[in-house]
Amino acid sequence: MSHDIDDDDRALLRRAVELSRDHMRAGRGGPFGAVIARGGVVLAEGSNEVTSTNDPTAHAEVVAIRRACAAVKDFSLAGATIYASCEPCPMCLSSIYWARIGRIVFANSRQQAAAIGFDDEFLYTEVPKPIGERAIPTLHAPSAMADEVFAEWMAKADKIQY
Amino acid sequence: MSHDIDDDDRALLRRAVELSRDHMRAGRGGPFGAVIARGGVVLAEGSNEVTSTNDPTAHAEVVAIRRACAAVKDFSLAGATIYASCEPCPMCLSSIYWARIGRIVFANSRQQAAAIGFDDEFLYTEVPKPIGERAIPTLHAPSAMADEVFAEWMAKADKIQY
C-alpha cells in the first residue's frame, strides 16, 4: 500500500470532508465523514449519525465500514483504503483493523477534534492504561465456564475465523 | 459505581458467558457475549455476529450497546454496567466510553482471547503507537476545508453534543 498521496486520494479525502460538512449541516450528527474505496471503486460513504440514530458507535468510519461490508457481502475489506475527514478515534481505528482495511488517509487531527469538544485524545490515553487506572471501574471475574467456552471454540471444527 | 462484585453481578456475567456459548454453538460468530444492565434491569444482550452478519464491528459489546441505546432511545447509557464474557477489545472498550457506560465486569482476559486466535492484545499495542509506527500505513493530509468544517461546528448554535 502506498505511503504517498496522489490526486485520487485527494479527491476521495475531499469527498469525506464534504460529507462531514453536509451531514453536520443537516443535523445528522458531529462533523465527521468517511469514504472507503478499493481499486478505484468507492465501496461506501458514511457520516456521523450518533445523535440522529441514538447509536454511540455510529461514527463516520464505522458507518462506512458497515455499509462497505454489506455492499461486498464480506466481513473483510482487505485491500481497501479509508478516507476520513478526521483522524479515527480508537474505536474507529480498531474497527479499521478488524475490517482488515489496508490504508488510512485523514485530514483533521485528533488534537483538533479535542479542541472542538470530542474525547478522541482522552480515549487514546485511556485505552493503553492498566485496567485499574482507567476512568471506568473495571472488574475481572474469571470464570471456569468462560474458560470452557474458549476451549470449545479452539476445538470447534466448523468455525469461521475472522 | 461499585468496585466490588455482588451476586447480581455474578448472575449477569454468567448470562453473558451463556450467550457466548450458545451463539458460538449456533454458528453466529466468535465465542463472545455481553449484557448491559442499569438499576437491576437488563437493557440488552448481545453476542458476536461478525461472520453471520458480515459486520466486523458486530462484537458482542457493540451489538449490546446498539440494542440498549435503541431500547432506551438515547445515545447515552450513563449509569449502566456492561457484563462481557471476555475483556473488551479496544474497539469495544472505546464504544463503552462513547456510550458513557459506568462500569465493566468481564470474565476471560485479552491474553486468553489472543491464545485462541483473536487480535485483541495486538490491537492494544497498536492503538497507542505513533501513526508512523503502526501496521496500517496512515497518511495525514491536512485540509483547509476540513478546518473550516470544525470551526463551523464550534459556531453552530443548534448542535446536539454527545
PDB file of C-alpha atoms in Angstrom:
ATOM      1  CA  MET A   1       0.000   0.000   0.000  1.00  0.00           C
ATOM      2  CA  SER A   2       1.314   3.382  -0.973  1.00  0.00           C
ATOM      3  CA  HIS A   3       2.696   5.748   1.625  1.00  0.00           C
ATOM      4  CA  ASP A   4       2.257   8.634  -0.824  1.00  0.00           C
ATOM      5  CA  ILE A   5      -0.894  10.606  -1.556  1.00  0.00           C
ATOM      6  CA  ASP A   6      -1.988  11.057  -5.169  1.00  0.00           C
ATOM      7  CA  ASP A   7      -4.729  13.043  -6.864  1.00  0.00           C
ATOM      8  CA  ASP A   8      -7.273  10.223  -6.495  1.00  0.00           C
ATOM      9  CA  ASP A   9      -6.580  10.149  -2.759  1.00  0.00           C
ATOM     10  CA  ARG A  10      -7.047  13.906  -2.545  1.00  0.00           C
ATOM     11  CA  ALA A  11     -10.378  13.726  -4.357  1.00  0.00           C
ATOM     12  CA  LEU A  12     -11.683  10.942  -2.075  1.00  0.00           C
ATOM     13  CA  LEU A  13     -10.491  12.734   1.050  1.00  0.00           C
ATOM     14  CA  ARG A  14     -12.215  15.871  -0.169  1.00  0.00           C
ATOM     15  CA  ARG A  15     -15.411  13.846  -0.585  1.00  0.00           C
ATOM     16  CA  ALA A  16     -15.087  12.645   3.034  1.00  0.00           C
ATOM     17  CA  VAL A  17     -14.776  16.261   4.161  1.00  0.00           C
ATOM     18  CA  GLU A  18     -17.811  17.260   2.071  1.00  0.00           C
ATOM     19  CA  LEU A  19     -19.796  14.500   3.800  1.00  0.00           C
ATOM     20  CA  SER A  20     -18.663  15.808   7.192  1.00  0.00           C
ATOM     21  CA  ARG A  21     -19.898  19.284   6.281  1.00  0.00           C
ATOM     22  CA  ASP A  22     -23.159  18.358   4.592  1.00  0.00           C
ATOM     23  CA  HIS A  23     -24.379  15.901   7.249  1.00  0.00           C
ATOM     24  CA  MET A  24     -23.372  18.230  10.058  1.00  0.00           C
ATOM     25  CA  ARG A  25     -25.435  20.967   8.418  1.00  0.00           C
ATOM     26  CA  ALA A  26     -28.329  18.538   8.001  1.00  0.00           C
ATOM     27  CA  GLY A  27     -28.250  17.821  11.740  1.00  0.00           C
ATOM     28  CA  ARG A  28     -27.389  14.131  11.460  1.00  0.00           C
ATOM     29  CA  GLY A  29     -24.500  14.241  13.927  1.00  0.00           C
ATOM     30  CA  GLY A  30     -20.966  15.501  14.505  1.00  0.00           C
ATOM     31  CA  PRO A  31     -18.752  16.957  11.750  1.00  0.00           C
ATOM     32  CA  PHE A  32     -17.218  13.729  10.507  1.00  0.00           C
ATOM     33  CA  GLY A  33     -17.286  11.917   7.165  1.00  0.00           C
ATOM     34  CA  ALA A  34     -15.616   8.860   5.659  1.00  0.00           C
ATOM     35  CA  VAL A  35     -15.258   7.124   2.289  1.00  0.00           C
ATOM     36  CA  ILE A  36     -13.986   3.587   1.638  1.00  0.00           C
ATOM     37  CA  ALA A  37     -12.556   2.738  -1.783  1.00  0.00           C
ATOM     38  CA  ARG A  38     -10.759  -0.222  -3.336  1.00  0.00           C
ATOM     39  CA  GLY A  39      -9.142  -0.415  -6.743  1.00  0.00           C
ATOM     40  CA  GLY A  40     -10.548   2.942  -7.763  1.00  0.00           C
ATOM     41  CA  VAL A  41     -14.111   2.000  -6.801  1.00  0.00           C
ATOM     42  CA  VAL A  42     -15.966   3.653  -3.913  1.00  0.00           C
ATOM     43  CA  LEU A  43     -17.479   0.889  -1.764  1.00  0.00           C
ATOM     44  CA  ALA A  44     -19.311   3.111   0.714  1.00  0.00           C
ATOM     45  CA  GLU A  45     -19.634   6.529   2.289  1.00  0.00           C
ATOM     46  CA  GLY A  46     -20.524   7.343   5.872  1.00  0.00           C
ATOM     47  CA  SER A  47     -21.067  10.262   8.162  1.00  0.00           C
ATOM     48  CA  ASN A  48     -21.506  10.602  11.892  1.00  0.00           C
ATOM     49  CA  GLU A  49     -25.043   9.559  12.914  1.00  0.00           C
ATOM     50  CA  VAL A  50     -24.674   9.286  16.699  1.00  0.00           C
ATOM     51  CA  THR A  51     -27.358  11.751  17.686  1.00  0.00           C
ATOM     52  CA  SER A  52     -29.790  11.167  14.823  1.00  0.00           C
ATOM     53  CA  THR A  53     -29.841   7.371  15.241  1.00  0.00           C
ATOM     54  CA  ASN A  54     -29.150   7.133  19.008  1.00  0.00           C
ATOM     55  CA  ASP A  55     -26.138   4.941  18.301  1.00  0.00           C
ATOM     56  CA  PRO A  56     -22.904   5.992  20.028  1.00  0.00           C
ATOM     57  CA  THR A  57     -20.974   3.640  17.733  1.00  0.00           C
ATOM     58  CA  ALA A  58     -22.263   5.352  14.570  1.00  0.00           C
ATOM     59  CA  HIS A  59     -19.085   7.276  13.849  1.00  0.00           C
ATOM     60  CA  ALA A  60     -18.459   8.034  10.180  1.00  0.00           C
ATOM     61  CA  GLU A  61     -15.787   5.345   9.791  1.00  0.00           C
ATOM     62  CA  VAL A  62     -17.880   2.636  11.477  1.00  0.00           C
ATOM     63  CA  VAL A  63     -20.935   3.577   9.401  1.00  0.00           C
ATOM     64  CA  ALA A  64     -18.832   3.409   6.230  1.00  0.00           C
ATOM     65  CA  ILE A  65     -17.309   0.046   7.228  1.00  0.00           C
ATOM     66  CA  ARG A  66     -20.737  -1.483   7.896  1.00  0.00           C
ATOM     67  CA  ARG A  67     -22.034  -0.229   4.575  1.00  0.00           C
ATOM     68  CA  ALA A  68     -18.951  -1.316   2.621  1.00  0.00           C
ATOM     69  CA  CYS A  69     -19.087  -4.813   4.134  1.00  0.00           C
ATOM     70  CA  ALA A  70     -22.782  -5.040   3.312  1.00  0.00           C
ATOM     71  CA  ALA A  71     -22.032  -3.920  -0.245  1.00  0.00           C
ATOM     72  CA  VAL A  72     -19.350  -6.550  -0.825  1.00  0.00           C
ATOM     73  CA  LYS A  73     -21.042  -9.195   1.392  1.00  0.00           C
ATOM     74  CA  ASP A  74     -17.811  -9.844   3.279  1.00  0.00           C
ATOM     75  CA  PHE A  75     -16.546  -9.027   6.773  1.00  0.00           C
ATOM     76  CA  SER A  76     -13.136  -8.278   5.269  1.00  0.00           C
ATOM     77  CA  LEU A  77     -12.262  -5.126   3.345  1.00  0.00           C
ATOM     78  CA  ALA A  78      -8.700  -6.268   2.642  1.00  0.00           C
ATOM     79  CA  GLY A  79      -7.005  -4.025   0.092  1.00  0.00           C
ATOM     80  CA  ALA A  80      -9.284  -1.054   0.726  1.00  0.00           C
ATOM     81  CA  THR A  81      -8.350   2.477   1.784  1.00  0.00           C
ATOM     82  CA  ILE A  82     -10.451   4.553   4.192  1.00  0.00           C
ATOM     83  CA  TYR A  83     -10.565   8.331   3.800  1.00  0.00           C
ATOM     84  CA  ALA A  84     -11.639  10.117   6.980  1.00  0.00           C
ATOM     85  CA  SER A  85     -12.271  13.814   7.462  1.00  0.00           C
ATOM     86  CA  CYS A  86     -10.647  13.441  10.887  1.00  0.00           C
ATOM     87  CA  GLU A  87      -8.107  11.066  12.393  1.00  0.00           C
ATOM     88  CA  PRO A  88     -10.024   7.973  13.540  1.00  0.00           C
ATOM     89  CA  CYS A  89     -10.730   7.665  17.276  1.00  0.00           C
ATOM     90  CA  PRO A  90      -9.573   4.420  18.966  1.00  0.00           C
ATOM     91  CA  MET A  91     -12.987   2.802  18.322  1.00  0.00           C
ATOM     92  CA  CYS A  92     -12.817   3.621  14.633  1.00  0.00           C
ATOM     93  CA  LEU A  93      -9.121   2.782  14.345  1.00  0.00           C
ATOM     94  CA  SER A  94      -9.758  -0.619  15.906  1.00  0.00           C
ATOM     95  CA  SER A  95     -12.756  -1.231  13.643  1.00  0.00           C
ATOM     96  CA  ILE A  96     -10.470  -0.448  10.687  1.00  0.00           C
ATOM     97  CA  TYR A  97      -8.080  -3.164  11.875  1.00  0.00           C
ATOM     98  CA  TRP A  98     -10.915  -5.662  12.398  1.00  0.00           C
ATOM     99  CA  ALA A  99     -12.158  -4.874   8.875  1.00  0.00           C
ATOM    100  CA  ARG A 100      -8.658  -5.560   7.507  1.00  0.00           C
ATOM    101  CA  ILE A 101      -8.562  -2.195   5.744  1.00  0.00           C
ATOM    102  CA  GLY A 102      -5.067  -1.653   4.381  1.00  0.00           C
ATOM    103  CA  ARG A 103      -4.544   2.114   4.395  1.00  0.00           C
ATOM    104  CA  ILE A 104      -5.837   5.254   6.157  1.00  0.00           C
ATOM    105  CA  VAL A 105      -5.856   8.834   4.860  1.00  0.00           C
ATOM    106  CA  PHE A 106      -7.207  11.584   7.117  1.00  0.00           C
ATOM    107  CA  ALA A 107      -7.435  15.393   7.270  1.00  0.00           C
ATOM    108  CA  ASN A 108      -8.057  16.895  10.733  1.00  0.00           C
ATOM    109  CA  SER A 109      -6.070  15.548  13.692  1.00  0.00           C
ATOM    110  CA  ARG A 110      -7.232  14.075  16.988  1.00  0.00           C
ATOM    111  CA  GLN A 111      -5.948  17.222  18.684  1.00  0.00           C
ATOM    112  CA  GLN A 112      -8.244  19.316  16.508  1.00  0.00           C
ATOM    113  CA  ALA A 113     -11.123  17.005  17.467  1.00  0.00           C
ATOM    114  CA  ALA A 114     -10.306  17.502  21.140  1.00  0.00           C
ATOM    115  CA  ALA A 115     -10.267  21.259  20.639  1.00  0.00           C
ATOM    116  CA  ILE A 116     -13.883  21.231  19.440  1.00  0.00           C
ATOM    117  CA  GLY A 117     -15.081  19.010  22.274  1.00  0.00           C
ATOM    118  CA  PHE A 118     -14.582  15.384  21.202  1.00  0.00           C
ATOM    119  CA  ASP A 119     -12.871  12.891  23.519  1.00  0.00           C
ATOM    120  CA  ASP A 120     -10.624  11.189  20.972  1.00  0.00           C
ATOM    121  CA  GLU A 121      -7.401  12.332  22.616  1.00  0.00           C
ATOM    122  CA  PHE A 122      -8.661  11.290  26.070  1.00  0.00           C
ATOM    123  CA  LEU A 123      -9.572   7.849  24.717  1.00  0.00           C
ATOM    124  CA  TYR A 124      -6.106   7.447  23.217  1.00  0.00           C
ATOM    125  CA  THR A 125      -4.683   7.896  26.713  1.00  0.00           C
ATOM    126  CA  GLU A 126      -7.264   5.619  28.392  1.00  0.00           C
ATOM    127  CA  VAL A 127      -7.032   2.543  26.128  1.00  0.00           C
ATOM    128  CA  PRO A 128      -3.380   1.644  26.874  1.00  0.00           C
ATOM    129  CA  LYS A 129      -3.734   2.141  30.648  1.00  0.00           C
ATOM    130  CA  PRO A 130      -3.757  -0.812  33.037  1.00  0.00           C
ATOM    131  CA  ILE A 131      -7.364  -1.664  33.885  1.00  0.00           C
ATOM    132  CA  GLY A 132      -7.098  -0.360  37.448  1.00  0.00           C
ATOM    133  CA  GLU A 133      -6.000   3.101  36.314  1.00  0.00           C
ATOM    134  CA  ARG A 134      -8.825   3.800  33.877  1.00  0.00           C
ATOM    135  CA  ALA A 135     -11.692   6.224  34.424  1.00  0.00           C
ATOM    136  CA  ILE A 136     -14.295   3.423  34.176  1.00  0.00           C
ATOM    137  CA  PRO A 137     -14.239   0.929  37.073  1.00  0.00           C
ATOM    138  CA  THR A 138     -13.384  -2.435  35.504  1.00  0.00           C
ATOM    139  CA  LEU A 139     -13.595  -5.739  37.304  1.00  0.00           C
ATOM    140  CA  HIS A 140     -12.024  -9.024  36.216  1.00  0.00           C
ATOM    141  CA  ALA A 141     -14.063 -12.008  37.453  1.00  0.00           C
ATOM    142  CA  PRO A 142     -12.510 -15.183  35.984  1.00  0.00           C
ATOM    143  CA  SER A 143     -14.983 -17.936  35.202  1.00  0.00           C
ATOM    144  CA  ALA A 144     -14.422 -21.659  34.644  1.00  0.00           C
ATOM    145  CA  MET A 145     -17.425 -21.694  32.318  1.00  0.00           C
ATOM    146  CA  ALA A 146     -15.916 -18.885  30.202  1.00  0.00           C
ATOM    147  CA  ASP A 147     -12.646 -20.823  30.032  1.00  0.00           C
ATOM    148  CA  GLU A 148     -14.556 -23.828  28.750  1.00  0.00           C
ATOM    149  CA  VAL A 149     -16.271 -21.767  26.039  1.00  0.00           C
ATOM    150  CA  PHE A 150     -12.892 -20.651  24.691  1.00  0.00           C
ATOM    151  CA  ALA A 151     -11.620 -24.234  24.755  1.00  0.00           C
ATOM    152  CA  GLU A 152     -14.732 -25.304  22.855  1.00  0.00           C
ATOM    153  CA  TRP A 153     -14.049 -22.617  20.214  1.00  0.00           C
ATOM    154  CA  MET A 154     -10.477 -23.863  19.797  1.00  0.00           C
ATOM    155  CA  ALA A 155     -11.733 -27.401  19.248  1.00  0.00           C
ATOM    156  CA  LYS A 156     -14.682 -26.400  17.031  1.00  0.00           C
ATOM    157  CA  ALA A 157     -14.190 -27.994  13.610  1.00  0.00           C
ATOM    158  CA  ASP A 158     -16.617 -25.827  11.610  1.00  0.00           C
ATOM    159  CA  LYS A 159     -15.746 -22.382  12.956  1.00  0.00           C
ATOM    160  CA  ILE A 160     -15.422 -19.410  10.606  1.00  0.00           C
ATOM    161  CA  GLN A 161     -12.339 -17.449  11.612  1.00  0.00           C
ATOM    162  CA  TYR A 162     -12.204 -13.681  11.227  1.00  0.00           C
TER     163      TYR A 162
ATOM    164  CA  MET B   1     -20.043   2.789  40.858  1.00  0.00           C
ATOM    165  CA  SER B   2     -19.044  -0.172  42.937  1.00  0.00           C
ATOM    166  CA  HIS B   3     -15.601  -1.687  42.651  1.00  0.00           C
ATOM    167  CA  ASP B   4     -16.904  -4.881  44.253  1.00  0.00           C
ATOM    168  CA  ILE B   5     -18.758  -7.747  42.596  1.00  0.00           C
ATOM    169  CA  ASP B   6     -22.001  -8.978  44.130  1.00  0.00           C
ATOM    170  CA  ASP B   7     -24.337 -11.881  43.391  1.00  0.00           C
ATOM    171  CA  ASP B   8     -26.343  -9.861  40.860  1.00  0.00           C
ATOM    172  CA  ASP B   9     -23.112  -9.099  39.008  1.00  0.00           C
ATOM    173  CA  ARG B  10     -22.172 -12.771  39.006  1.00  0.00           C
ATOM    174  CA  ALA B  11     -25.558 -13.773  37.606  1.00  0.00           C
ATOM    175  CA  LEU B  12     -25.375 -11.193  34.797  1.00  0.00           C
ATOM    176  CA  LEU B  13     -21.792 -12.138  33.936  1.00  0.00           C
ATOM    177  CA  ARG B  14     -22.850 -15.775  33.848  1.00  0.00           C
ATOM    178  CA  ARG B  15     -25.611 -14.804  31.409  1.00  0.00           C
ATOM    179  CA  ALA B  16     -23.013 -13.080  29.191  1.00  0.00           C
ATOM    180  CA  VAL B  17     -20.968 -16.282  29.192  1.00  0.00           C
ATOM    181  CA  GLU B  18     -24.060 -18.363  28.353  1.00  0.00           C
ATOM    182  CA  LEU B  19     -24.680 -16.066  25.380  1.00  0.00           C
ATOM    183  CA  SER B  20     -21.079 -16.528  24.243  1.00  0.00           C
ATOM    184  CA  ARG B  21     -21.503 -20.303  24.346  1.00  0.00           C
ATOM    185  CA  ASP B  22     -24.980 -20.572  22.826  1.00  0.00           C
ATOM    186  CA  HIS B  23     -24.378 -18.226  19.888  1.00  0.00           C
ATOM    187  CA  MET B  24     -20.983 -19.780  19.167  1.00  0.00           C
ATOM    188  CA  ARG B  25     -22.667 -23.177  19.018  1.00  0.00           C
ATOM    189  CA  ALA B  26     -25.367 -21.731  16.764  1.00  0.00           C
ATOM    190  CA  GLY B  27     -22.684 -20.530  14.334  1.00  0.00           C
ATOM    191  CA  ARG B  28     -23.438 -16.811  14.686  1.00  0.00           C
ATOM    192  CA  GLY B  29     -19.835 -15.784  15.296  1.00  0.00           C
ATOM    193  CA  GLY B  30     -16.971 -15.881  17.796  1.00  0.00           C
ATOM    194  CA  PRO B  31     -17.345 -17.039  21.420  1.00  0.00           C
ATOM    195  CA  PHE B  32     -18.294 -13.715  22.951  1.00  0.00           C
ATOM    196  CA  GLY B  33     -21.381 -12.451  24.789  1.00  0.00           C
ATOM    197  CA  ALA B  34     -22.406  -9.281  26.618  1.00  0.00           C
ATOM    198  CA  VAL B  35     -25.237  -7.984  28.796  1.00  0.00           C
ATOM    199  CA  ILE B  36     -25.990  -4.358  29.705  1.00  0.00           C
ATOM    200  CA  ALA B  37     -27.985  -3.599  32.847  1.00  0.00           C
ATOM    201  CA  ARG B  38     -28.930  -0.496  34.799  1.00  0.00           C
ATOM    202  CA  GLY B  39     -30.619  -0.312  38.182  1.00  0.00           C
ATOM    203  CA  GLY B  40     -31.304  -4.040  38.219  1.00  0.00           C
ATOM    204  CA  VAL B  41     -32.914  -4.005  34.756  1.00  0.00           C
ATOM    205  CA  VAL B  42     -31.351  -5.715  31.733  1.00  0.00           C
ATOM    206  CA  LEU B  43     -31.379  -3.226  28.852  1.00  0.00           C
ATOM    207  CA  ALA B  44     -29.953  -5.516  26.180  1.00  0.00           C
ATOM    208  CA  GLU B  45     -27.987  -8.641  25.401  1.00  0.00           C
ATOM    209  CA  GLY B  46     -25.560  -9.185  22.543  1.00  0.00           C
ATOM    210  CA  SER B  47     -23.305 -11.796  21.060  1.00  0.00           C
ATOM    211  CA  ASN B  48     -20.643 -11.754  18.388  1.00  0.00           C
ATOM    212  CA  GLU B  49     -22.246 -11.622  14.923  1.00  0.00           C
ATOM    213  CA  VAL B  50     -19.236 -10.747  12.749  1.00  0.00           C
ATOM    214  CA  THR B  51     -19.365 -13.719  10.417  1.00  0.00           C
ATOM    215  CA  SER B  52     -23.136 -14.211  10.315  1.00  0.00           C
ATOM    216  CA  THR B  53     -23.917 -10.570   9.502  1.00  0.00           C
ATOM    217  CA  ASN B  54     -20.723  -9.655   7.579  1.00  0.00           C
ATOM    218  CA  ASP B  55     -20.110  -6.809  10.032  1.00  0.00           C
ATOM    219  CA  PRO B  56     -16.602  -6.686  11.514  1.00  0.00           C
ATOM    220  CA  THR B  57     -17.861  -4.201  14.142  1.00  0.00           C
ATOM    221  CA  ALA B  58     -20.536  -6.620  15.416  1.00  0.00           C
ATOM    222  CA  HIS B  59     -18.674  -7.662  18.538  1.00  0.00           C
ATOM    223  CA  ALA B  60     -20.881  -8.689  21.452  1.00  0.00           C
ATOM    224  CA  GLU B  61     -20.371  -5.440  23.366  1.00  0.00           C
ATOM    225  CA  VAL B  62     -21.069  -3.236  20.328  1.00  0.00           C
ATOM    226  CA  VAL B  63     -24.180  -5.257  19.474  1.00  0.00           C
ATOM    227  CA  ALA B  64     -25.404  -4.925  23.074  1.00  0.00           C
ATOM    228  CA  ILE B  65     -24.689  -1.177  23.141  1.00  0.00           C
ATOM    229  CA  ARG B  66     -26.625  -0.594  19.911  1.00  0.00           C
ATOM    230  CA  ARG B  67     -29.569  -2.608  21.213  1.00  0.00           C
ATOM    231  CA  ALA B  68     -29.534  -0.957  24.646  1.00  0.00           C
ATOM    232  CA  CYS B  69     -29.440   2.526  23.102  1.00  0.00           C
ATOM    233  CA  ALA B  70     -32.309   1.592  20.794  1.00  0.00           C
ATOM    234  CA  ALA B  71     -34.259   0.263  23.791  1.00  0.00           C
ATOM    235  CA  VAL B  72     -33.861   3.445  25.845  1.00  0.00           C
ATOM    236  CA  LYS B  73     -33.911   5.777  22.799  1.00  0.00           C
ATOM    237  CA  ASP B  74     -30.765   7.560  23.945  1.00  0.00           C
ATOM    238  CA  PHE B  75     -27.149   7.608  22.766  1.00  0.00           C
ATOM    239  CA  SER B  76     -26.072   7.648  26.423  1.00  0.00           C
ATOM    240  CA  LEU B  77     -26.138   4.632  28.738  1.00  0.00           C
ATOM    241  CA  ALA B  78     -24.895   6.616  31.744  1.00  0.00           C
ATOM    242  CA  GLY B  79     -25.208   4.639  34.951  1.00  0.00           C
ATOM    243  CA  ALA B  80     -25.222   1.253  33.222  1.00  0.00           C
ATOM    244  CA  THR B  81     -22.881  -1.696  33.731  1.00  0.00           C
ATOM    245  CA  ILE B  82     -21.701  -3.938  30.890  1.00  0.00           C
ATOM    246  CA  TYR B  83     -21.003  -7.615  31.546  1.00  0.00           C
ATOM    247  CA  ALA B  84     -18.726  -9.172  28.948  1.00  0.00           C
ATOM    248  CA  SER B  85     -17.687 -12.805  28.660  1.00  0.00           C
ATOM    249  CA  CYS B  86     -14.218 -11.530  27.656  1.00  0.00           C
ATOM    250  CA  GLU B  87     -12.256  -8.363  28.302  1.00  0.00           C
ATOM    251  CA  PRO B  88     -13.393  -5.808  25.701  1.00  0.00           C
ATOM    252  CA  CYS B  89     -11.059  -5.213  22.746  1.00  0.00           C
ATOM    253  CA  PRO B  90     -10.018  -1.578  22.110  1.00  0.00           C
ATOM    254  CA  MET B  91     -12.960  -1.097  19.724  1.00  0.00           C
ATOM    255  CA  CYS B  92     -15.440  -2.319  22.309  1.00  0.00           C
ATOM    256  CA  LEU B  93     -13.720  -0.522  25.172  1.00  0.00           C
ATOM    257  CA  SER B  94     -13.867   2.742  23.249  1.00  0.00           C
ATOM    258  CA  SER B  95     -17.515   2.182  22.334  1.00  0.00           C
ATOM    259  CA  ILE B  96     -18.195   1.678  26.061  1.00  0.00           C
ATOM    260  CA  TYR B  97     -16.649   5.094  26.756  1.00  0.00           C
ATOM    261  CA  TRP B  98     -18.618   6.737  23.928  1.00  0.00           C
ATOM    262  CA  ALA B  99     -21.812   5.167  25.331  1.00  0.00           C
ATOM    263  CA  ARG B 100     -20.976   6.619  28.771  1.00  0.00           C
ATOM    264  CA  ILE B 101     -21.311   3.199  30.405  1.00  0.00           C
ATOM    265  CA  GLY B 102     -20.143   3.493  34.012  1.00  0.00           C
ATOM    266  CA  ARG B 103     -18.766   0.065  34.899  1.00  0.00           C
ATOM    267  CA  ILE B 104     -17.297  -3.031  33.218  1.00  0.00           C
ATOM    268  CA  VAL B 105     -17.289  -6.624  34.519  1.00  0.00           C
ATOM    269  CA  PHE B 106     -15.594  -9.311  32.440  1.00  0.00           C
ATOM    270  CA  ALA B 107     -14.536 -12.974  32.663  1.00  0.00           C
ATOM    271  CA  ASN B 108     -11.843 -14.109  30.174  1.00  0.00           C
ATOM    272  CA  SER B 109      -8.808 -11.866  29.632  1.00  0.00           C
ATOM    273  CA  ARG B 110      -7.406 -10.355  26.441  1.00  0.00           C
ATOM    274  CA  GLN B 111      -4.474 -12.739  26.754  1.00  0.00           C
ATOM    275  CA  GLN B 112      -6.890 -15.660  26.693  1.00  0.00           C
ATOM    276  CA  ALA B 113      -8.513 -14.153  23.587  1.00  0.00           C
ATOM    277  CA  ALA B 114      -5.102 -13.904  21.924  1.00  0.00           C
ATOM    278  CA  ALA B 115      -4.399 -17.532  22.783  1.00  0.00           C
ATOM    279  CA  ILE B 116      -7.448 -18.692  20.793  1.00  0.00           C
ATOM    280  CA  GLY B 117      -6.621 -16.511  17.782  1.00  0.00           C
ATOM    281  CA  PHE B 118      -8.171 -13.074  18.356  1.00  0.00           C
ATOM    282  CA  ASP B 119      -6.118  -9.909  17.840  1.00  0.00           C
ATOM    283  CA  ASP B 120      -7.207  -8.008  20.957  1.00  0.00           C
ATOM    284  CA  GLU B 121      -3.724  -7.972  22.503  1.00  0.00           C
ATOM    285  CA  PHE B 122      -2.152  -6.873  19.207  1.00  0.00           C
ATOM    286  CA  LEU B 123      -4.683  -4.052  18.912  1.00  0.00           C
ATOM    287  CA  TYR B 124      -3.902  -2.898  22.447  1.00  0.00           C
ATOM    288  CA  THR B 125      -0.287  -2.454  21.350  1.00  0.00           C
ATOM    289  CA  GLU B 126      -1.174  -0.795  18.009  1.00  0.00           C
ATOM    290  CA  VAL B 127      -3.605   1.888  19.225  1.00  0.00           C
ATOM    291  CA  PRO B 128      -1.154   3.862  21.396  1.00  0.00           C
ATOM    292  CA  LYS B 129       1.631   3.809  18.787  1.00  0.00           C
ATOM    293  CA  PRO B 130       2.583   6.931  16.846  1.00  0.00           C
ATOM    294  CA  ILE B 131       0.880   6.847  13.454  1.00  0.00           C
ATOM    295  CA  GLY B 132       4.102   6.159  11.562  1.00  0.00           C
ATOM    296  CA  GLU B 133       4.860   3.035  13.593  1.00  0.00           C
ATOM    297  CA  ARG B 134       1.548   1.248  13.107  1.00  0.00           C
ATOM    298  CA  ALA B 135       0.986  -1.805  10.886  1.00  0.00           C
ATOM    299  CA  ILE B 136      -1.524   0.093   8.698  1.00  0.00           C
ATOM    300  CA  PRO B 137       0.009   2.862   6.553  1.00  0.00           C
ATOM    301  CA  THR B 138      -1.638   6.078   7.749  1.00  0.00           C
ATOM    302  CA  LEU B 139      -1.317   9.414   5.997  1.00  0.00           C
ATOM    303  CA  HIS B 140      -2.150  12.823   7.444  1.00  0.00           C
ATOM    304  CA  ALA B 141      -3.263  15.245   4.716  1.00  0.00           C
ATOM    305  CA  PRO B 142      -4.345  18.499   6.396  1.00  0.00           C
ATOM    306  CA  SER B 143      -7.176  20.319   4.646  1.00  0.00           C
ATOM    307  CA  ALA B 144      -8.311  23.933   4.912  1.00  0.00           C
ATOM    308  CA  MET B 145     -11.843  22.822   4.129  1.00  0.00           C
ATOM    309  CA  ALA B 146     -11.777  20.293   6.995  1.00  0.00           C
ATOM    310  CA  ASP B 147     -10.530  23.034   9.311  1.00  0.00           C
ATOM    311  CA  GLU B 148     -13.475  25.180   8.281  1.00  0.00           C
ATOM    312  CA  VAL B 149     -15.961  22.374   8.987  1.00  0.00           C
ATOM    313  CA  PHE B 150     -14.678  22.074  12.564  1.00  0.00           C
ATOM    314  CA  ALA B 151     -14.893  25.852  13.009  1.00  0.00           C
ATOM    315  CA  GLU B 152     -18.462  25.740  11.714  1.00  0.00           C
ATOM    316  CA  TRP B 153     -19.316  23.023  14.264  1.00  0.00           C
ATOM    317  CA  MET B 154     -17.886  25.160  17.073  1.00  0.00           C
ATOM    318  CA  ALA B 155     -20.030  28.094  15.984  1.00  0.00           C
ATOM    319  CA  LYS B 156     -23.167  26.020  15.296  1.00  0.00           C
ATOM    320  CA  ALA B 157     -25.912  27.206  17.632  1.00  0.00           C
ATOM    321  CA  ASP B 158     -28.250  24.218  17.380  1.00  0.00           C
ATOM    322  CA  LYS B 159     -25.759  21.363  17.643  1.00  0.00           C
ATOM    323  CA  ILE B 160     -26.515  18.320  19.783  1.00  0.00           C
ATOM    324  CA  GLN B 161     -23.377  17.459  21.735  1.00  0.00           C
ATOM    325  CA  TYR B 162     -22.534  13.876  22.606  1.00  0.00           C
TER     326      TYR B 162
END
